[in-house]
Coordinates of C-alpha atoms and ligand atoms in Angstrom, one line a residue:
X1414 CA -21.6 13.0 -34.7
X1415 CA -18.3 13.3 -32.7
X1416 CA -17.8 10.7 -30.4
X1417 CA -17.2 13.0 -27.7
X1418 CA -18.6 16.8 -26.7
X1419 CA -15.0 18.1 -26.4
X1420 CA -11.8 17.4 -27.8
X1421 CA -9.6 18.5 -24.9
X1422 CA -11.2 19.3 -21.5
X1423 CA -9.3 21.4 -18.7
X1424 CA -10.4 21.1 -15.5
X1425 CA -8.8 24.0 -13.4
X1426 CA -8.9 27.7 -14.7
X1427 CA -5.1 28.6 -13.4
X1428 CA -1.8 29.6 -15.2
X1429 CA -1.1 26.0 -16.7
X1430 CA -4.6 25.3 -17.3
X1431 CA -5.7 28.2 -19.8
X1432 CA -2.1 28.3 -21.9
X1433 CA -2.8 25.1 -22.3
X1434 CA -6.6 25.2 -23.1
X1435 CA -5.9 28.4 -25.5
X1436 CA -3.0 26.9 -27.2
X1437 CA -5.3 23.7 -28.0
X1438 CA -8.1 26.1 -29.0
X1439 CA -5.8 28.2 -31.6
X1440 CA -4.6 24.8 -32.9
X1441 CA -8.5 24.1 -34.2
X1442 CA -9.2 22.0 -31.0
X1443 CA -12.8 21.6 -29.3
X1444 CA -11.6 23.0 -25.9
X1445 CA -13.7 23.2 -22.7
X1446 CA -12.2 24.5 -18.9
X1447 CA -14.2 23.7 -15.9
X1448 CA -13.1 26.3 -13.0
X1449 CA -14.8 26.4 -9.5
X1450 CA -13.2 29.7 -7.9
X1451 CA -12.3 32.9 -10.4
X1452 CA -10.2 31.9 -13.5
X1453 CA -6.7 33.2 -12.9
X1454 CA -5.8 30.4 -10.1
X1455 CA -3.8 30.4 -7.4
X1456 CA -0.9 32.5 -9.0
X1457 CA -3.3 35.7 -10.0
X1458 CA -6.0 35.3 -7.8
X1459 CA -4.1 35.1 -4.3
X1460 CA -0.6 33.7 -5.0
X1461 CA 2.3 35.5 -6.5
X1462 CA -0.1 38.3 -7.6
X1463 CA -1.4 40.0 -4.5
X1464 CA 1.7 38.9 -3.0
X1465 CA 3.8 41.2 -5.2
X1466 CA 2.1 44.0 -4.7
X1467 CA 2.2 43.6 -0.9
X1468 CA 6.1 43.3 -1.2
X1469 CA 5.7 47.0 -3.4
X1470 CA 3.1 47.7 -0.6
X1471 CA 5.9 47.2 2.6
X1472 CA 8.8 48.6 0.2
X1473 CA 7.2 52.1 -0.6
X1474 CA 7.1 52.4 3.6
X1475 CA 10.5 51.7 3.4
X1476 CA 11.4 54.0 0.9
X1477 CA 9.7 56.8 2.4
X1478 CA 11.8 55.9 5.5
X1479 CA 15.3 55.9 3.3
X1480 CA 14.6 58.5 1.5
X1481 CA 15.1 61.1 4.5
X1482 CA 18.7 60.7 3.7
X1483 CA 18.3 61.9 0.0
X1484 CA 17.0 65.5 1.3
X1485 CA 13.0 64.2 1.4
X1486 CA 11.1 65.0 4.5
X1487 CA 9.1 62.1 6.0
X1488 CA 7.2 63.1 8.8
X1489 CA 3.9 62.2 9.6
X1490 CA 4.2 59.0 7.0
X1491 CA 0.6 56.9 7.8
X1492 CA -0.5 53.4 5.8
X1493 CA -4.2 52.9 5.1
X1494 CA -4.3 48.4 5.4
X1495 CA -8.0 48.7 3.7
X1496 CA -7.1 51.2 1.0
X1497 CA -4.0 48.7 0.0
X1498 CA -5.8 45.2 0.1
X1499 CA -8.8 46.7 -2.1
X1500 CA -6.9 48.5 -4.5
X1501 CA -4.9 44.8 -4.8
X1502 CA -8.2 42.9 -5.1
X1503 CA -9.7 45.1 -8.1
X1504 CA -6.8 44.8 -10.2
X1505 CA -6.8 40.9 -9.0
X1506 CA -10.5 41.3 -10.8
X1507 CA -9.6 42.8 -13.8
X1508 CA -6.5 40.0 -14.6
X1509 CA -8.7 37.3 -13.7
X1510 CA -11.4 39.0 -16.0
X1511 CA -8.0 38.8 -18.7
X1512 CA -8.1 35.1 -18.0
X1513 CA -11.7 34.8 -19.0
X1514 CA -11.4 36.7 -22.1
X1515 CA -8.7 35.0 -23.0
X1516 CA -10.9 32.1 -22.7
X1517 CA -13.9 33.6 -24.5
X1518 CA -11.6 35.2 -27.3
X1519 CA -10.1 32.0 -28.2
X1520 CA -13.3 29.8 -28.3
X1521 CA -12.9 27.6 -25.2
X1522 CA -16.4 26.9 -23.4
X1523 CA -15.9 28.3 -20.3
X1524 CA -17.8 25.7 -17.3
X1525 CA -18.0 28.2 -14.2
X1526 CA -18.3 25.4 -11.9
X1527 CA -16.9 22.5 -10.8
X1528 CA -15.8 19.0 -12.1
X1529 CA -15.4 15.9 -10.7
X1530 CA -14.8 12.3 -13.0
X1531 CA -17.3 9.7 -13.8
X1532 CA -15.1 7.9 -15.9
X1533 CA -11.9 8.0 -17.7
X1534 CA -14.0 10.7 -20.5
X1535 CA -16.6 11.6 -18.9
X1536 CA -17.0 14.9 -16.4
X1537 CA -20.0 15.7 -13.6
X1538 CA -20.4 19.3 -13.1
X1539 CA -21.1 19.3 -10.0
X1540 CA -23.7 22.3 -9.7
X1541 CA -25.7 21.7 -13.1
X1542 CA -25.1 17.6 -12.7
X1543 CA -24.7 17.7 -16.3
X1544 CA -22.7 15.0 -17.7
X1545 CA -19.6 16.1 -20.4
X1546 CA -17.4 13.5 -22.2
X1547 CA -13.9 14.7 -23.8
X1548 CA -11.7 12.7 -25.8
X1549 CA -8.8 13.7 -23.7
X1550 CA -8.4 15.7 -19.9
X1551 CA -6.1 17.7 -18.6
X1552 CA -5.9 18.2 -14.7
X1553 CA -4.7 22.0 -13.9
X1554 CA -6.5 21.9 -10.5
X1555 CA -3.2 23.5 -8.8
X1556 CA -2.6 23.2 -5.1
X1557 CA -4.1 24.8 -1.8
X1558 CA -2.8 25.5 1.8
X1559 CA -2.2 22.7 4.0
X1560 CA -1.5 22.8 8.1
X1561 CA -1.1 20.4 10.3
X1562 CA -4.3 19.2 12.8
X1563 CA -3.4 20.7 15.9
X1564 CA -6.0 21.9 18.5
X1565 CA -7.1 25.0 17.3
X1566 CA -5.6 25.0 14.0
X1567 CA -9.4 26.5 12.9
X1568 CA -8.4 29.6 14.5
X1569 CA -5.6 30.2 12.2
X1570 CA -5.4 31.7 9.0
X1571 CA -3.4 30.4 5.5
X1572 CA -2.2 32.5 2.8
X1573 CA -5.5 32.6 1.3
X1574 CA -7.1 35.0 4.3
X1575 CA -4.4 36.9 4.3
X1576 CA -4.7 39.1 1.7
X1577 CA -8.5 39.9 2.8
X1578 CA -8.1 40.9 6.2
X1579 CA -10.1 43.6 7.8
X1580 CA -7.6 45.2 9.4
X1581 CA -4.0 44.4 10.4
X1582 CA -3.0 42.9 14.0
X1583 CA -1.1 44.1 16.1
X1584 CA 1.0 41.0 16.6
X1585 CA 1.4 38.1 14.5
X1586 CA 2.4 34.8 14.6
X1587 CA 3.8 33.4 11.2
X1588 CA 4.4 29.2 10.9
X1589 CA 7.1 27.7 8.4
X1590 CA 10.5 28.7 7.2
X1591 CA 9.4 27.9 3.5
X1592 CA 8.3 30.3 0.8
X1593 CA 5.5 31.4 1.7
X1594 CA 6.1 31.8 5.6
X1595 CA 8.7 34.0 4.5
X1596 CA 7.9 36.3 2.4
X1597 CA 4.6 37.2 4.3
X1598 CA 6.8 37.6 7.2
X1599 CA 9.2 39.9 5.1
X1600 CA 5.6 42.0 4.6
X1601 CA 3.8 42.2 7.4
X1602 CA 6.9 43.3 9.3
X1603 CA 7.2 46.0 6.6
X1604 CA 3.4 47.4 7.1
X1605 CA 4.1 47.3 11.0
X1606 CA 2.7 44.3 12.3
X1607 CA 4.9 42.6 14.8
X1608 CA 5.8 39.6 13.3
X1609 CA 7.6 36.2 14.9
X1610 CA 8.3 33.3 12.5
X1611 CA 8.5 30.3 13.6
X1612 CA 10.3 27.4 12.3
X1613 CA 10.6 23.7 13.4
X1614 CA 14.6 23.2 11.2
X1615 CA 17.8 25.7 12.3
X1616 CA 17.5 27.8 9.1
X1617 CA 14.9 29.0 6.6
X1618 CA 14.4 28.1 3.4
X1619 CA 15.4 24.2 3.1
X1620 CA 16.6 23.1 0.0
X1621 CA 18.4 26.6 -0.7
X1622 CA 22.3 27.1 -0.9
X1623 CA 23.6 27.4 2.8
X1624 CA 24.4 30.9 2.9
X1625 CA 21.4 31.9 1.1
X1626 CA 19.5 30.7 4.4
X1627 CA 21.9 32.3 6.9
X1628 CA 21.7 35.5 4.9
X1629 CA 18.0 35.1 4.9
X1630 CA 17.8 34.8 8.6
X1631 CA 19.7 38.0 9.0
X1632 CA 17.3 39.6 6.4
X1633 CA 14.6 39.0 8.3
X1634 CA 16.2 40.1 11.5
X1635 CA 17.0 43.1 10.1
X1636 CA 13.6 43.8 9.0
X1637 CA 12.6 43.3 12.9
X1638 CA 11.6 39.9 12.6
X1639 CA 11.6 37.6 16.0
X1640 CA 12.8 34.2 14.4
X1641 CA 11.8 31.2 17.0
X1642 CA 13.4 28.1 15.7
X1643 CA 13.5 24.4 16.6
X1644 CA 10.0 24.4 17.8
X1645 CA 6.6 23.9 16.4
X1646 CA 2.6 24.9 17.9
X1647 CA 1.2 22.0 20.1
X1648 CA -2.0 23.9 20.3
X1649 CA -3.8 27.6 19.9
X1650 CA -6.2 28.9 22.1
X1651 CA -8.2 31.9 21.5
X1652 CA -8.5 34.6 24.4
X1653 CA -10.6 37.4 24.7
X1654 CA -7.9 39.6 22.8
X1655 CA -6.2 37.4 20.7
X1656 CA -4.8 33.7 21.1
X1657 CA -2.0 32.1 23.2
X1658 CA 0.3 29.4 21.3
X1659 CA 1.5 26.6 23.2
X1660 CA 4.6 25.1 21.6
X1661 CA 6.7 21.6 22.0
X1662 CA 8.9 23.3 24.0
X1663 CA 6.9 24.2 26.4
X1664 CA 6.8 28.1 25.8
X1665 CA 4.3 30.0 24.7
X1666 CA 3.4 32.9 22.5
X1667 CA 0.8 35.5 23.2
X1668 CA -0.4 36.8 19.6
X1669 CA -3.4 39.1 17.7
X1670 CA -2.8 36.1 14.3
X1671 CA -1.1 33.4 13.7
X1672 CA -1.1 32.3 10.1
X1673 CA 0.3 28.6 9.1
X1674 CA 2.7 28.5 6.1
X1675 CA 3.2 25.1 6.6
X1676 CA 3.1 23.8 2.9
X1677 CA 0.4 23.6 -0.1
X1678 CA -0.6 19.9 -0.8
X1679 CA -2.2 19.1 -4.8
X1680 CA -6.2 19.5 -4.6
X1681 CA -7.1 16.2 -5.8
X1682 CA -9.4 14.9 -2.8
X1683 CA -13.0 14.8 -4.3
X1684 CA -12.1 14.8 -7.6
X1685 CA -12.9 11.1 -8.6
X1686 CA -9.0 10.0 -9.6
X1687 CA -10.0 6.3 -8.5
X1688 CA -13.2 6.9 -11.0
X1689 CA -11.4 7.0 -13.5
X1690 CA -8.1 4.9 -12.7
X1691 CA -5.6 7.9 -12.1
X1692 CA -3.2 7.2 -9.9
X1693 CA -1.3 9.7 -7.5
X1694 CA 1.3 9.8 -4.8
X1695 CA 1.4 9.8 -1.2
X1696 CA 1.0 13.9 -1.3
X1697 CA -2.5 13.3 -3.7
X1698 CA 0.0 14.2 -6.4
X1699 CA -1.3 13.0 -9.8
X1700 CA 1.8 11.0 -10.9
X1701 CA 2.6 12.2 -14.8
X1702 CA 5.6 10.5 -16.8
X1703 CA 8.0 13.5 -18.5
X1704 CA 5.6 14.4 -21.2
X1705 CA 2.6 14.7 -18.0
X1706 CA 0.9 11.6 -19.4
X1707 CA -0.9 9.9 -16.3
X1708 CA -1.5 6.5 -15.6
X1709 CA -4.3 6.8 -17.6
X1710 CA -3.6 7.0 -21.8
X1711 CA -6.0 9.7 -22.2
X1712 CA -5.2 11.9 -19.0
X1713 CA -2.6 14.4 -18.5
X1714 CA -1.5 17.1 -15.6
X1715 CA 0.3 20.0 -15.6
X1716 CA 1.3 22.1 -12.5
X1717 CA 1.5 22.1 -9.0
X1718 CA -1.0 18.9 -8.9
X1719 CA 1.6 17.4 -9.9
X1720 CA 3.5 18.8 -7.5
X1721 CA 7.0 18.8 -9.6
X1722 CA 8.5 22.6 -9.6
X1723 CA 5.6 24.5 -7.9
X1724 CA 6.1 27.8 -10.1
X1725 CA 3.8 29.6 -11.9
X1726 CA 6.0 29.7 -15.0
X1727 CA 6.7 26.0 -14.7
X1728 CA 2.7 25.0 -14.9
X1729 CA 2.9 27.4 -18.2
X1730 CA 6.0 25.7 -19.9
X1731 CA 3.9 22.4 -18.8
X1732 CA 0.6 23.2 -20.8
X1733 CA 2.7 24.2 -23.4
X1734 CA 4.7 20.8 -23.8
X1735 CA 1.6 19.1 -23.1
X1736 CA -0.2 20.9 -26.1
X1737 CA 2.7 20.2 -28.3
X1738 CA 2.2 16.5 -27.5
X1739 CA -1.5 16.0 -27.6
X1740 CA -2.3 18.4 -30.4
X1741 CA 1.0 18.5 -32.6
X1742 CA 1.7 14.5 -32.1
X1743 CA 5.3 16.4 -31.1
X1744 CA 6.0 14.3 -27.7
X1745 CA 8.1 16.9 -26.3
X1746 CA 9.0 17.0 -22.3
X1747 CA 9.9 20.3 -20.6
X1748 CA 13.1 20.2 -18.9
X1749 CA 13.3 21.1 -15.6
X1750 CA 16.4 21.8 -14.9
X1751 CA 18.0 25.2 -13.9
X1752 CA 15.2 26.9 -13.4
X1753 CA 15.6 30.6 -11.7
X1754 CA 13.8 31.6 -9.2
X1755 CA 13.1 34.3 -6.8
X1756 CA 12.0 34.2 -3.1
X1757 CA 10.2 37.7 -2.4
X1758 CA 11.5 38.1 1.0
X1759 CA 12.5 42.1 1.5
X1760 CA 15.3 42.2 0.2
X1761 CA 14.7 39.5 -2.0
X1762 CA 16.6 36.2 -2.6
X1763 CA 17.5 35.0 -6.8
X1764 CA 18.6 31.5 -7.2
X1765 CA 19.4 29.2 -10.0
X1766 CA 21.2 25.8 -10.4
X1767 CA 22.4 23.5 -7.2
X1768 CA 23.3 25.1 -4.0
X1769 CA 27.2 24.1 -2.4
X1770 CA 25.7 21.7 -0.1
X1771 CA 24.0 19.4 -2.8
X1772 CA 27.3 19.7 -4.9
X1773 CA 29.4 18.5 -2.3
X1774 CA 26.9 15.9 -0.7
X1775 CA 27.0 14.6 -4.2
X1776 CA 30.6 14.7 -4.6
X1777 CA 31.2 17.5 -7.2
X1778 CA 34.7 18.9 -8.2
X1779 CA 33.4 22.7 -7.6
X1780 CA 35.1 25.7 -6.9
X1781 CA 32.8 28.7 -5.0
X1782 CA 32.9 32.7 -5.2
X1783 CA 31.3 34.7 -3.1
X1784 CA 30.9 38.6 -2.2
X1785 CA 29.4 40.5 0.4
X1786 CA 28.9 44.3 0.3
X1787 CA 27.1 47.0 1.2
X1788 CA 25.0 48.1 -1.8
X1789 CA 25.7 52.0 -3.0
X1790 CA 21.9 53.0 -2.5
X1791 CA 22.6 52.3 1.8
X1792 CA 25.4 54.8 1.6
X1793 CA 22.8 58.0 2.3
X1794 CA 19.7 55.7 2.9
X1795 CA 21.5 54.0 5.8
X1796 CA 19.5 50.8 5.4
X1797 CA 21.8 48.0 6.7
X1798 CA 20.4 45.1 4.1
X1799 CA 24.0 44.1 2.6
X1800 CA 24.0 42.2 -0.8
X1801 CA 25.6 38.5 -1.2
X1802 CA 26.4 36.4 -3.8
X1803 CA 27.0 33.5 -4.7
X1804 CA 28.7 31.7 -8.2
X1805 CA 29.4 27.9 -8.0
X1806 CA 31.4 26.4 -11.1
X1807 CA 32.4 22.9 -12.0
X1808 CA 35.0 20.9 -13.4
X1809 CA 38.4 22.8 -14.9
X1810 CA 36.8 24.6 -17.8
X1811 CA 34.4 26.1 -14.8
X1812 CA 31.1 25.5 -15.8
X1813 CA 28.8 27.9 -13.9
X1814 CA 26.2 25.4 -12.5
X1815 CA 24.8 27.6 -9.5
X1816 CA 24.5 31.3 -8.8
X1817 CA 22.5 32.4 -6.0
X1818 CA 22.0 36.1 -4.2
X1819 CA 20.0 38.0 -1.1
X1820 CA 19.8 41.2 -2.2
X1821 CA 17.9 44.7 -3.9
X1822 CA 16.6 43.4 -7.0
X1823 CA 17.8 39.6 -6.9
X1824 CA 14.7 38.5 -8.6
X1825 CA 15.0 40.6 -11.7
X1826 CA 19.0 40.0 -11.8
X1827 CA 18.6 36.6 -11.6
X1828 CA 16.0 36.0 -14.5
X1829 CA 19.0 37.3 -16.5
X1830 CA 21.7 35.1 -14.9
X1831 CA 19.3 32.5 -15.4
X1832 CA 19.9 32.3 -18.9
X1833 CA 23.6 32.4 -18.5
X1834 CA 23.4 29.2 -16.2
X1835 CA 20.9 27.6 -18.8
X1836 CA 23.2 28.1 -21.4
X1837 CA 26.2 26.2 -20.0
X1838 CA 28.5 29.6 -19.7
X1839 CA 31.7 29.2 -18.1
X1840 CA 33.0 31.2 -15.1
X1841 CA 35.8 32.9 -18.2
X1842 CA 32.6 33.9 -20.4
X1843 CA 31.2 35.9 -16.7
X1844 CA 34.6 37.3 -16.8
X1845 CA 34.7 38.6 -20.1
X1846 CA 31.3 40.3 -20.1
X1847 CA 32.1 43.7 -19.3
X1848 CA 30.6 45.2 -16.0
X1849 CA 27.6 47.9 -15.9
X1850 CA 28.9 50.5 -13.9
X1851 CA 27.5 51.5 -11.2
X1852 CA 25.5 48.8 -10.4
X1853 CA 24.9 45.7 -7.8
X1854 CA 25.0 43.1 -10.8
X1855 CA 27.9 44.0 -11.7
X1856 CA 29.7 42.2 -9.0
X1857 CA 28.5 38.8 -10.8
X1858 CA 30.9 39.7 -13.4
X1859 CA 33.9 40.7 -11.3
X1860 CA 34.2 38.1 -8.9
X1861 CA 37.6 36.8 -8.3
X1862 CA 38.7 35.1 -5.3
X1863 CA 37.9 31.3 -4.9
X1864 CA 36.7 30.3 -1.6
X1865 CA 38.7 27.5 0.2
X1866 CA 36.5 24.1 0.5
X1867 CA 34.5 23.6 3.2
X1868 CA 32.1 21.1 4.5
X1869 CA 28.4 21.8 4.5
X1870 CA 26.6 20.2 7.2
X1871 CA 23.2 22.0 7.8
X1872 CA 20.2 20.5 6.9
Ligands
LIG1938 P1 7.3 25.2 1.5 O1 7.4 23.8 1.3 O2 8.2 26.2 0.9 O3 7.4 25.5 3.1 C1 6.6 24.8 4.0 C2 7.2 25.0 5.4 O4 6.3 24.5 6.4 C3 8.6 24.4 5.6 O5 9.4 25.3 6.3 C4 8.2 23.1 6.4 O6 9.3 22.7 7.2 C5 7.1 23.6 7.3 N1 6.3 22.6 7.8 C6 5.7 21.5 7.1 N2 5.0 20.8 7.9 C7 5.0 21.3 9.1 C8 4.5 21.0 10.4 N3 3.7 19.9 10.5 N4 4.7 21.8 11.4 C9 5.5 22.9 11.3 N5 6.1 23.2 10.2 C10 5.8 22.5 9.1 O7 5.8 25.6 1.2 P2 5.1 27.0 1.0 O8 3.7 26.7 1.4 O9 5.8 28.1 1.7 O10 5.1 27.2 -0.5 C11 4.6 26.1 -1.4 C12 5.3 26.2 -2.7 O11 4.8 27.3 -3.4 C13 6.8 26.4 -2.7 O12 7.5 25.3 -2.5 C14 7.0 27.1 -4.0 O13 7.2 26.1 -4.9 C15 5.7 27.8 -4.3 N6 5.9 29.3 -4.0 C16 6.8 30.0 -4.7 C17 6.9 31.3 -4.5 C18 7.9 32.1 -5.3 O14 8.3 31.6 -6.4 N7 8.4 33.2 -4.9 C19 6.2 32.0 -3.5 C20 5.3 31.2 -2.7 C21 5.2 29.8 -3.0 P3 10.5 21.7 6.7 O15 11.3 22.6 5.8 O16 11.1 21.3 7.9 O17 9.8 20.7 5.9

């Protein structure tokens, strides 16, 4: 008799969990995934998912509105907030359903509950209180919203109620200047809501290229945003109609919502780490070496609970590495670096490599191009949303190390740029790829004039 029930059990039914539980399968493993919520995780079930189609959701309104200047008649234009968030949540059902198949198809037991550790190999589901041992166990259990504990922070609402809400306020109050903060804002403002973001720092989006985070700013201003920085709540109270926000500098804001976006933290509390010796960070991060071995020989995790490169794609590329590893005996580490990414604000932000401020703090021999236009579409649609680029090169032969944009279709441009930047091109191999006319990409491969140094000081 095998020593234990499973070869490989997942706890954590999300994007890194199941690659990694069906690649184990395929390979002739004994594969079982424990999964509390729906299968799918955060990413299908109410992350990028939902989230995308409420970015197509608030840009058909606006393309309505644009398209009066292409001849189209737009009167009488009305948006139905139930018929949207339903017709997102049953095709959020039938991927998750995918997920499950994909479990079923491939022979992985499929625990629909969930699991906490005894020991180093062995599991308690929590509902049956059955006991399961596996001879190795991968943690997938993702992330979930955090916000800080304020008084009356249990009046507010996280990402995770906002895609179910039964109907849309009037006026909404919108907390952080991450991700997440942003792009709902970018949305709601689309549907109609009246949206302020607020932001404790002097521009959005830290960690992005400098520009990108000005540009953003005007993005969302554009899109009738109220941007509050250099504050944060003190405390929410709830009136009759709505709820007043005190903030630390002493003003406050009257409001129908107010939704933190205040960061996501790893969901490791209750999950028995110490049981079974595994050690994480200050964050509850588990802390993985490069191949996402944990402190413990026979436990690995993948994805935002290790809170690396929170992306979907990153927690896939993970399971995959890790299943080359465990099952192959290949050790092989996924590499991290230049990884594109897109920010969904409307219009949205692409980004891949380092940003001018980190080249400079770090004392880079860079040389910067960038562009601002008016894309060809605003000529008749008389949207005001202006395109900018961004292409950072290094050394003489100009290695292209950073390219970042705000702009229509920045996330799809950028997936291909991404491969560029992965590649090592040079600024002369941009050049020589001939431009597709008429397009907004095309300016990546006609840029010309250098941009005198400058000192980036924001933080
Ligand atoms: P982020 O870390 O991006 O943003 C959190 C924001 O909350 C920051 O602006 C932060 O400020 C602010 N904040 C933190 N603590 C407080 C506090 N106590 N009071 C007030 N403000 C506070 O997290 P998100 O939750 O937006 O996103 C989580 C991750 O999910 C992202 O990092 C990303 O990896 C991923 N994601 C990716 C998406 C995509 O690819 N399009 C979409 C959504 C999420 P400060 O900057 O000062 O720390």
């Amino acid at each position: 008799m095998a020593k234990y029930d499973f070869d490989l059990f997942v706890i954590g039914a999300g994007s890194g969990g199941v690659r990694a539980a069906r690649l184990a399968a395929q390979a002739g493993k004994k594969v079982a995934v424990a999964e509390e919520s729906r299968p799918g995780g955060t990413c299908v079930v109410r992350g990028c998912v939902p989230k995308k189609f409420l970015v197509y959701g608030a840009d058909y309104g606006d393309a309505i509105k644009k398209a009066a200047g292409y001849g189209w008649s737009v009167d009488n234009i009305k948006f139905d907030w139930p018929k949207l968030r339903d017709a997102i949540q049953s095709e959020v059902s039938r991927l998750s359903g995918i997920y499950s198949g994909i479990m079923d198809k491939n022979g992985v037991t499929h625990f629909k509950e969930r699991a906490e550790f005894k020991d180093a190999h062995t599991l308690v589901l929590k509902n049956s209180g059955k006991e399961i041992t596996a001879h190795t166990i991968l943690i997938a259990v993702g992330g979930r919203p955090w916000s800080p504990d304020l008084p009356g922070v249990e009046h507010t609402i996280t990402s995770d109620e906002a895609f179910l809400l039964g109907k849309l306020p009037e006026k909404m109050l919108i907390v952080g200047g991450g991700y997440i903060a942003s792009e709902f804002a970018g949305i709601f403002a689309g549907l109609g809501v009246k949206v302020t973001q607020n932001y404790r720092g002097n521009a959005l989006l830290r960690g992005f290229d400098e520009d990108v985070r000005s540009k953003v700013a005007e993005v969302q201003d554009l899109n009738g945003i109220t941007l509050k920085f250099g504050s944060s709540p003190k405390e929410i109270k709830k009136t009759e109609g709505g709820y007043i926000v005190t903030m630390d500098d002493g003003t406050k804001i009257g409001t129908d919502l107010v939704m933190m976006a205040t960061g996501r933290k790893p969901h490791t509390v209750g999950l028995g780490l110490d049981n079974a010796g595994v050690k994480t960070d200050d964050n509850g991060a588990v802390i993985v070496d490069k191949y996402s071995q944990s402190s413990v020989k026979n436990i690995y995790a993948v994805g935002d609970v290790t809170n690396r490169v929170n992306l979907t794609p990153v927690a896939i590329r993970e399971g995959a590495a890790f299943v080359d590893t465990f099952v192959h005996g290949n050790k092989t580490a996924y590499d991290h670096s230049n990884i594109a990414s897109a920010v969904f604000t409307r219009p949205p932000v692409g980004t891949v490599g380092v940003g001018e401020g980190e080249a400079r703090k770090a004392g880079r021999d860079i040389h910067v191009y960038t562009t601002s236009f008016n894309p060809m579409a605003n000529a008749l649609s008389g949207s005001k949303q202006r395109v900018f680029m961004k292409i950072i090169t290094e050394g003489d032969n100009e290695k292209v190390i950073g390219v970042h944009m705000v702009g229509d279709e920045a996330g799809e441009i950028i997936q291909g740029i991404g491969i560029a930047v992965k590649a090592g091109l040079t600024k002369a191999q941009f050049d020589e790829t001939c431009a597709v006319h008429p397009t907004i990409a095309e300016e990546l491969v006609t840029m010309k004039t250098k941009q005198p140094n400058k000192v980036v000081t924001k933080d």
